[in-house]
Amino acid sequence: MTTEKYEFPMARTCPFAPPPAYEEIREEDPVSRVRLPDGGWAWAVTRHEDVRTVLNDRRFSAHRQHPDFPQLVKGEAASRRPDAERFLIEMDAPEHGPARRAVLGEFTVRRLEALRPRIQEIVDGQIDELLAGPRPGDLVESLSLPVPSLVICELLGVPYADHEFFQQHTVKMISQSTPPEDRLAAMGAVQGYMTDLVAEKEQNPPDDLLGRQIVKLRANGSYRRTALAGMGFLLLVAGHETTANMISLSTLAFLRNPEQLAMITADPGRTLNAVEEMLRYFTIIDAATARLCVEDIEVGGQLIKAGEGVLALGYSANRDPRAFQNPDELDIERGARHHVAFGFGPHQCLGQNLARMELQIVFDTLFRRVPTLRPAMEVDELPFKDDANIYGLHRLPVTW
């Protein structure tokens, strides 16, 4: 009988590299059984091509409320209710397509480009605060968190004055060490907040994402407060935590690789490629793309049966030498647009172009305005988020 050689999640031993076991699994047993925190098991899919197959095939379900869905956090089963309102990331076809299309128009390149001046204004304002403050300053507190938080709050129509409330609860939701009952309470608090906010907007829908969705969904007869609140919850949590961590980690990586930094300061036209490479290099959300097999299928030479869980490991896929030459090197000229840091297929990240724009503006502005920026701590002293499902830094002390 097949047994599990590895336990998931696996710890990183270097902040700039995947867990060492990833390479071993990818090269020796690319579709391998791993033990999960609850004592169950799932298939770990580790190669780039196979990960894309899993994420783009309807025989793999995203229905996280299903009792057989792989449990990535101990005690997660207690929060699963098959009859609960399903978020967009938990839906399968045919339900998923219409729900995604309903909000996709909010994230077109044209609509996001209209936001660029405001995002630039936000970035400049936060850098002003950083420079006016003490040295060393904390880049996470001054720039990394406020920028995406302000942007997503304005986009959704969420009062930024409440940002400490939802950031505090988000930290609890994504920490692997949070007790299950506390995680549930944190989710409930943010969902309750969003439900109340949507209810307020129903009376006189404003011209923000939530308000526009109320008008649009009412017009086609599909409006449900709980569904829109769920969408708002998802965008609020994902929209600030992910980009914030990418700002911190990428800034640190640039400062550790001055030759790469010099390329974008000399030619800002290279920044977008640099953003793609940073996304590939860090892959801060690794196994959010877990799936449940609903029909027997062979992947990477391994038969996966209906009812078995799958972890499509994006971090391993993004370091696969079959897809990326010298994958462990940071190379901003790589042109790595085929990475899977935003997922792949029908569930690919809705806000990916917004994240790209925010990162581009931050990097171009920060290093132009603060050319002498440098870390104020050694890397091995920095507080990395080793205990979180979204990797990043708790703090990044910098000086200039």
PDB file of C-alpha atoms in Angstrom, residues 20 32 52 87 98 106 112 133 248 274 357 378:
ATOM      1  CA  PRO A  20      13.732  21.546   0.036  1.00  0.00           C
ATOM      2  CA  SER A  32       3.033  12.063  -4.711  1.00  0.00           C
ATOM      3  CA  ARG A  52      -1.906  23.692 -15.081  1.00  0.00           C
ATOM      4  CA  PHE A  87     -17.642  32.113  -2.505  1.00  0.00           C
ATOM      5  CA  PRO A  98     -21.965  33.620 -14.613  1.00  0.00           C
ATOM      6  CA  GLU A 106     -14.784  45.785 -12.709  1.00  0.00           C
ATOM      7  CA  LEU A 112      -8.079  49.811 -13.940  1.00  0.00           C
ATOM      8  CA  GLY A 133       8.840  59.483   9.966  1.00  0.00           C
ATOM      9  CA  SER A 248       7.566  43.782   1.103  1.00  0.00           C
ATOM     10  CA  ALA A 274      10.227  42.436 -13.017  1.00  0.00           C
ATOM     11  CA  MET A 357      -0.451  47.829 -11.549  1.00  0.00           C
ATOM     12  CA  GLU A 378      20.002  41.389   8.491  1.00  0.00           C
TER      13      GLU A 378
END
